[in-house]
Short mmCIF file of C-alpha atoms in Angstrom, two decimals:
data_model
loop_
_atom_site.label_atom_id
_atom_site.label_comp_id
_atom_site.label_asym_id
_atom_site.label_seq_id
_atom_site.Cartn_x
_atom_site.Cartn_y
_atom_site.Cartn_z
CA UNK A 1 -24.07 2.15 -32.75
CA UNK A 2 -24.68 -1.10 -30.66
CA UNK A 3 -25.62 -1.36 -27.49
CA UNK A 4 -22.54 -2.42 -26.08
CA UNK A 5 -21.07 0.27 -27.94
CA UNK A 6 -23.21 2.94 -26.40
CA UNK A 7 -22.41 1.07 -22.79
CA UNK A 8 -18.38 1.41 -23.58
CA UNK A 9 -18.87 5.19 -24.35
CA UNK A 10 -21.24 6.02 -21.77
CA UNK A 11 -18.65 4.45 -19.37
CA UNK A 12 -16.16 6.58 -20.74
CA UNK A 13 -17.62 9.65 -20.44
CA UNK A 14 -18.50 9.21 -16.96
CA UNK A 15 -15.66 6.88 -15.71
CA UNK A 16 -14.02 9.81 -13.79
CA UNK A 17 -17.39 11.10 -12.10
CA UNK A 18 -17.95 7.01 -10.77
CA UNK A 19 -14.03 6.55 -9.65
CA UNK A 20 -14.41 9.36 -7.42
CA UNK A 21 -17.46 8.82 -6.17
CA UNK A 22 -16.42 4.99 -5.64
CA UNK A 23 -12.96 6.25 -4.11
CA UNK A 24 -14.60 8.33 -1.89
CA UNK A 25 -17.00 6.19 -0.77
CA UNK A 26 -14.55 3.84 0.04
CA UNK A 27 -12.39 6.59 1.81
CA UNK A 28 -15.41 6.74 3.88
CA UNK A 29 -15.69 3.42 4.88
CA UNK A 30 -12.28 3.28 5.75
CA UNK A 31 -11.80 6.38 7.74
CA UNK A 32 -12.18 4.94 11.09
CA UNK A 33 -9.74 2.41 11.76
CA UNK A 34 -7.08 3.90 9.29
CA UNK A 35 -7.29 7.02 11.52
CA UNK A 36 -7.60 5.06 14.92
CA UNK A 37 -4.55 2.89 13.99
CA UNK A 38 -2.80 6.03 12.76
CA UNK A 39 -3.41 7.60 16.53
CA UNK A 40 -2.31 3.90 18.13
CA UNK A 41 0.77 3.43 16.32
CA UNK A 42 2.18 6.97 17.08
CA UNK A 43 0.99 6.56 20.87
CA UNK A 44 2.53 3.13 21.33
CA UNK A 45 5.58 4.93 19.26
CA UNK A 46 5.81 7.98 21.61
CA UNK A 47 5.87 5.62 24.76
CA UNK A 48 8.69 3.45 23.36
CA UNK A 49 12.84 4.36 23.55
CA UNK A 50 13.14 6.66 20.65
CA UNK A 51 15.81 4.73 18.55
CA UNK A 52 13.31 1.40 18.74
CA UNK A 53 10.15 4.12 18.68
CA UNK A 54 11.50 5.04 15.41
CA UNK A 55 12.43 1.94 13.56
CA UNK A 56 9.12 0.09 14.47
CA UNK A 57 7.42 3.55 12.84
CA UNK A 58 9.64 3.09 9.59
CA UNK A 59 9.43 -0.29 9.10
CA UNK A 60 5.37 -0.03 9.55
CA UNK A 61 5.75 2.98 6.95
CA UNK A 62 7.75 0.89 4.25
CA UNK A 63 5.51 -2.19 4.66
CA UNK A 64 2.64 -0.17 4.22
CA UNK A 65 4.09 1.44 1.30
CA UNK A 66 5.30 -1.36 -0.50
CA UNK A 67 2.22 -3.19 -0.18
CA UNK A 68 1.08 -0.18 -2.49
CA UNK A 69 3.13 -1.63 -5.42
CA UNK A 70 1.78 -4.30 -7.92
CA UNK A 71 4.79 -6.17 -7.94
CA UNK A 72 4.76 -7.14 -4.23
CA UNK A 73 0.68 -8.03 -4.52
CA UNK A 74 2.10 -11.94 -5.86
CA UNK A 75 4.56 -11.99 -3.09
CA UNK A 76 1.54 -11.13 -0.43
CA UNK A 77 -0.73 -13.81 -2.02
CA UNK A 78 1.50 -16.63 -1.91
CA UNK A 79 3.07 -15.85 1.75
CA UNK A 80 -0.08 -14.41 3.41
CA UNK A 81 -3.17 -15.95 1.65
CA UNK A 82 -1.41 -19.37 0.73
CA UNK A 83 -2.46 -18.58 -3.17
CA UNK A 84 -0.80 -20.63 -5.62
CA UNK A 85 -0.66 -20.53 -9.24
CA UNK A 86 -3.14 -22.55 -11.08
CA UNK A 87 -1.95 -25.86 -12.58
CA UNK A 88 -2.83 -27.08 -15.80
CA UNK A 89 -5.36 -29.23 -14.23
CA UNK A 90 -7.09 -26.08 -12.85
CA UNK A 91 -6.82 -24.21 -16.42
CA UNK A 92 -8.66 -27.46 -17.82
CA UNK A 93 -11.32 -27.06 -15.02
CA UNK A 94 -11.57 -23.09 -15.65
CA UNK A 95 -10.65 -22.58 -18.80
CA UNK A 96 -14.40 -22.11 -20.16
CA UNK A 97 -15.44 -19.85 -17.56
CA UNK A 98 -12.17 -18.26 -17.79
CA UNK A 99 -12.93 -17.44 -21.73
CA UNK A 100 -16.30 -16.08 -20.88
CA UNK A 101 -14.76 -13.57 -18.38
CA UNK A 102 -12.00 -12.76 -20.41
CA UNK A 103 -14.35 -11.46 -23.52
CA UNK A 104 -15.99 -9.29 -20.70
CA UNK A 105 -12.57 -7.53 -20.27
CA UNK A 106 -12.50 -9.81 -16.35
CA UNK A 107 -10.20 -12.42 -17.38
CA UNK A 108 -6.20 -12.37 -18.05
CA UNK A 109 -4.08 -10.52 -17.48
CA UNK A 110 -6.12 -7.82 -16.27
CA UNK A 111 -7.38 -10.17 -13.50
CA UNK A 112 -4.58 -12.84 -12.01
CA UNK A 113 -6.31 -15.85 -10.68
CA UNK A 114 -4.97 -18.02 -8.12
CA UNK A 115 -5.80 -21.17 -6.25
CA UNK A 116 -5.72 -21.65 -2.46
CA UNK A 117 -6.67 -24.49 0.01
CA UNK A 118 -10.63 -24.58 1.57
CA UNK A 119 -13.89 -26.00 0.51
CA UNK A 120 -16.48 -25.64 -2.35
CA UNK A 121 -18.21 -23.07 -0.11
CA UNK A 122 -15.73 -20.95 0.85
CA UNK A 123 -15.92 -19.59 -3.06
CA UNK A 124 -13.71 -16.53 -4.06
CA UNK A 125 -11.71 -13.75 -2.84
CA UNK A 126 -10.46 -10.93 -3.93
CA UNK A 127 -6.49 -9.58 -3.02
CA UNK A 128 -5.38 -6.46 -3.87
CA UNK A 129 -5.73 -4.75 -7.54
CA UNK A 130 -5.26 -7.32 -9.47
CA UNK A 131 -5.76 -10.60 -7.99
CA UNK A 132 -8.53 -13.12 -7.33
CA UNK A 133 -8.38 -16.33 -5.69
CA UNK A 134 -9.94 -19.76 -6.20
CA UNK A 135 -10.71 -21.99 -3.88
CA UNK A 136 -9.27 -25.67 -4.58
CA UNK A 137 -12.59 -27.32 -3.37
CA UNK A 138 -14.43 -24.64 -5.83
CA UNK A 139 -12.31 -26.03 -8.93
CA UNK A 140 -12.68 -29.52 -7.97
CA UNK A 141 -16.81 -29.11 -7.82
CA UNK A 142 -16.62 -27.16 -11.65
CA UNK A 143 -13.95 -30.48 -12.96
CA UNK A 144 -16.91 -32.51 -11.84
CA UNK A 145 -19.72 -30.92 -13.42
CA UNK A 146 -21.11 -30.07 -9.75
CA UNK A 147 -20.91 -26.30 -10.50
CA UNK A 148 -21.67 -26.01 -14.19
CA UNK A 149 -19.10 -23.85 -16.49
CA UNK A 150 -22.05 -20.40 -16.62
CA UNK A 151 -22.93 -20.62 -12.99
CA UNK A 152 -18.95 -20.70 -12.22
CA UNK A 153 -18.31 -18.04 -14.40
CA UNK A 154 -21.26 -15.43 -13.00
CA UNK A 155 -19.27 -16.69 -9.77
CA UNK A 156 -15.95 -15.60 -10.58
CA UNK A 157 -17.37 -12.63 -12.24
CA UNK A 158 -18.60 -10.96 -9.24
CA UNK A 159 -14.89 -11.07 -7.64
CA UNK A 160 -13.70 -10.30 -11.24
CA UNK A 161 -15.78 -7.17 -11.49
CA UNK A 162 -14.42 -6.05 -7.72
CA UNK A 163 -10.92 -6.06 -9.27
CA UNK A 164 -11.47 -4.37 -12.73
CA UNK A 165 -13.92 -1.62 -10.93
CA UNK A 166 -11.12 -0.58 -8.40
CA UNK A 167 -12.99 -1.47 -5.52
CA UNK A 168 -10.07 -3.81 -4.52
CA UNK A 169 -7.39 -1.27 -4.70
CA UNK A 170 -5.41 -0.07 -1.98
CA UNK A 171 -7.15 -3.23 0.08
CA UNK A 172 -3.53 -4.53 0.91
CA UNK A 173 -2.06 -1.17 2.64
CA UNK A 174 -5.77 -0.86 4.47
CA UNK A 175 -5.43 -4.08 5.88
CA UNK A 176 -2.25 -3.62 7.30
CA UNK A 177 -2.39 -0.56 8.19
CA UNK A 178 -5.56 -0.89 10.27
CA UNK A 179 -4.04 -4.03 11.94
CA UNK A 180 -4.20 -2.21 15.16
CA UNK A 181 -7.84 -1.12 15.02
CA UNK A 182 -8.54 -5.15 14.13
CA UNK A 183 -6.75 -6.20 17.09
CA UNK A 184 -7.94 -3.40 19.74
CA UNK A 185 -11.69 -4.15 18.47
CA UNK A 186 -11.27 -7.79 18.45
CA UNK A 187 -9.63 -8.20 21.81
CA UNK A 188 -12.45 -6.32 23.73
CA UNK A 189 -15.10 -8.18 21.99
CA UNK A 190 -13.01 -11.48 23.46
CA UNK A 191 -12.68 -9.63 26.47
CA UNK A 192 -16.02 -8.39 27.03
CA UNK A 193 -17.02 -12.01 26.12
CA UNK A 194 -14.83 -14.12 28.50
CA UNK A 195 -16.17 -11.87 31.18
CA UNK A 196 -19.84 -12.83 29.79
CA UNK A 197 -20.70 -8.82 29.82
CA UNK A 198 -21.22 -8.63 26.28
CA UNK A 199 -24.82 -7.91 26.44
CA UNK A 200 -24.17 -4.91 28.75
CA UNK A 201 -21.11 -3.54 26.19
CA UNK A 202 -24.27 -3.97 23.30
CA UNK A 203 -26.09 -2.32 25.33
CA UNK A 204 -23.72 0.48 26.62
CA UNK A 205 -23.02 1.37 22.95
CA UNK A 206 -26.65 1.28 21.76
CA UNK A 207 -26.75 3.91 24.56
CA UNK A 208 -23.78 6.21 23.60
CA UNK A 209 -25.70 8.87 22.03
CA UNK A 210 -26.80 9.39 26.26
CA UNK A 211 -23.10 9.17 27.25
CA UNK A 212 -21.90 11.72 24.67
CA UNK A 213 -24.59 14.18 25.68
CA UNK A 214 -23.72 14.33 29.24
CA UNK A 215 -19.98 14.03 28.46
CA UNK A 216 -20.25 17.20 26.45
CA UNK A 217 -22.44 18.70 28.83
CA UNK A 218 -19.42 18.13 31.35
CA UNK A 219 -16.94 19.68 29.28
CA UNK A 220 -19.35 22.88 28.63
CA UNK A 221 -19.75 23.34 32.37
CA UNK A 222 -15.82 22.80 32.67
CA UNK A 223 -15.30 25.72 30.12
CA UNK A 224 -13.53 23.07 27.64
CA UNK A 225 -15.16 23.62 24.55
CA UNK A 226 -12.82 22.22 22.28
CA UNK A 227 -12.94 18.82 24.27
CA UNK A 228 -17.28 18.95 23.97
CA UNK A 229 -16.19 19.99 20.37
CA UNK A 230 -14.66 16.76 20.11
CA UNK A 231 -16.72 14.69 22.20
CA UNK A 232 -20.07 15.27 19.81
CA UNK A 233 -17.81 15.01 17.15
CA UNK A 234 -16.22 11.46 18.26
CA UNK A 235 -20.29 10.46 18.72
CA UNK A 236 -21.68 11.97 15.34
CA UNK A 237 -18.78 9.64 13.44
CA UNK A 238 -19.91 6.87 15.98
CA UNK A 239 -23.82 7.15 13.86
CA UNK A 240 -22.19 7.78 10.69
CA UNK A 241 -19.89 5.54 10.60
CA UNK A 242 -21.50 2.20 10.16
CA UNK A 243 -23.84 3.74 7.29
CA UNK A 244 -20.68 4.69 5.48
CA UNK A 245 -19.63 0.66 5.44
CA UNK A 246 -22.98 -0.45 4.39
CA UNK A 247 -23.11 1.64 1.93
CA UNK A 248 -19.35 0.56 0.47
CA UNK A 249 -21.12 -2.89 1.07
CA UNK A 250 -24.10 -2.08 -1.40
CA UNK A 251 -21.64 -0.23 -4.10
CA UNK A 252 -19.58 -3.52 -4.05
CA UNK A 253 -22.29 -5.49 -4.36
CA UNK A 254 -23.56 -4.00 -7.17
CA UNK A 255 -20.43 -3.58 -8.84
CA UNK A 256 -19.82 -7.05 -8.78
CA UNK A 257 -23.62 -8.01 -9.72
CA UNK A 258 -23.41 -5.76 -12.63
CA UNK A 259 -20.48 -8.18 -13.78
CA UNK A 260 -22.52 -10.97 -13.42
CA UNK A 261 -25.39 -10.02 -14.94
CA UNK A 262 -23.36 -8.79 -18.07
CA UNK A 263 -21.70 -12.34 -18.07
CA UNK A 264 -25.53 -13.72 -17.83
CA UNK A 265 -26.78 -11.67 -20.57
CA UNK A 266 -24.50 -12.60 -23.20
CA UNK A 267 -24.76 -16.29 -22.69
CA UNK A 268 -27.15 -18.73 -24.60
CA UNK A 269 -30.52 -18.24 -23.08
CA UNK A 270 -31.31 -21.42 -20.89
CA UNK A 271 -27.90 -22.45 -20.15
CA UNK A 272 -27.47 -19.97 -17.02
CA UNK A 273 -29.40 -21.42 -14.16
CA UNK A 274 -30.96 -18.53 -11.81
CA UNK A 275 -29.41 -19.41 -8.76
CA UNK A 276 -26.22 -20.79 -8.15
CA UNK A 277 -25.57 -23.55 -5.45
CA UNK A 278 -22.35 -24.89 -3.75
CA UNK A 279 -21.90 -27.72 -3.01
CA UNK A 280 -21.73 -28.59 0.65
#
């Protein structure tokens, strides 16, 4: 048996084992501001008339739910990410590195790739299950022979690999659904900056292990257990929290490095330069 052979069975046999380790990783990573929007959205719902209290609520829920289906995923990358499909002009510019993904199992149709607007730099990105997309300055650097056709393909492997892993999955609903967390968090950063006591919020939550000890401490004396229950609680996740992103960070990045490096190692040796550069 080869050794791509043995590779394809060994992923086989363990391809259940790594999707729920990977899903729950991910579920981890997550957790936070898909539960803290969840508790928002049904506060902001509770304060508001019920008849407008409950169509805001549906309309969230059906969004969020359709955004689950692979059919809508095109609709969301044309409207939201200004994605395009690519033109013949950008199949003659990928096609090579296309063809190298796609007898790695990353290419079409399993992977969609589209084009959107923004510089060489601002590389690839990866929408939803299926989709990855292109950025027009990227294609314009590979027509000209500034990115060369094996250093754009380890490129587009990386976001490639994302997709086919199921790393990417779900990544629609998540975003939308933690749109309140994203805007709460991002307005008191603003906030906390326009009033120029940033340093002292850094500070402050550097510190919270202090403030959750004498917060629970408060709620002991008070006889509230439950609420000191909650309180250490509320601070453990505040510690564990940011470990469970980096390490959804690292998985991803060595999911999509493993793609690369299996693009690398079945191309001609020399032709595959060791690091790849953008241009500016």
């Amino acid at each position: 048996m080869s050794k791509s052979a043995q590779s394809h069975s060994r992923n086989a046999g363990s391809g259940g084992r790594v999707l729920s380790s990977r899903g729950w990783s991910k579920a981890r990573a997550v957790s936070v501001p898909i539960l803290a929007s969840t508790v928002m959205t049904c506060s902001i719902g509770a304060l508001l008339p019920p008849v407008p209290g409950l169509v805001l609520f549906t309309l969230g829920l059906v969004v969020a739910i359709a955004l689950l289906v692979d059919r809508v995923e095109p609709i969301v990358v044309r409207l939201v990410y200004g994605g395009a499909l690519l033109t013949a002009e950008d199949h003659r510019a990928l096609g090579p590195a296309l063809a190298v993904l796609s007898s790695h199992g990353l290419g079409p149709p399993r992977v969609r790739f589209w084009v959107r607007h923004g510089s060489a730099t601002d590389g690839v990105i990866t929408v939803g299950r299926r989709s990855v997309l292109v950025s027009r300055g990227l294609i314009s650097a590979i027509s000209s022979g500034e990115v060369g056709v094996e250093s754009a393909a380890m490129l587009l492997a990386q976001a490639a690999g994302l997709v086919r892993g199921g790393a990417t999955r779900g990544d629609l609903f998540i975003r939308f659904w933690a749109l309140p967390w994203l805007c709460l968090t991002s307005g008191m950063v603003r906030a906390a900056r326009g009033f120029g006591v940033l340093p002292l919020v850094r500070m402050t939550w550097k510190a919270r292990w202090l403030l959750t000890v004498v917060a629970a401490a408060q709620a002991m004396a008070e006889s509230h257990v439950a609420l000191a229950g909650l309180v250490v609680g509320i601070g453990g996740i505040s510690y564990l929290w940011p470990r469970w992103v980096r390490a959804w960070q690292t998985e991803c990045q060595v999911l999509g490095d493993e793609a690369a490096a299996a693009v690398r190692a079945s191309a001609p040796r020399g032709l595959v330069t060791d690091h790849l550069t953008l241009p500016e």
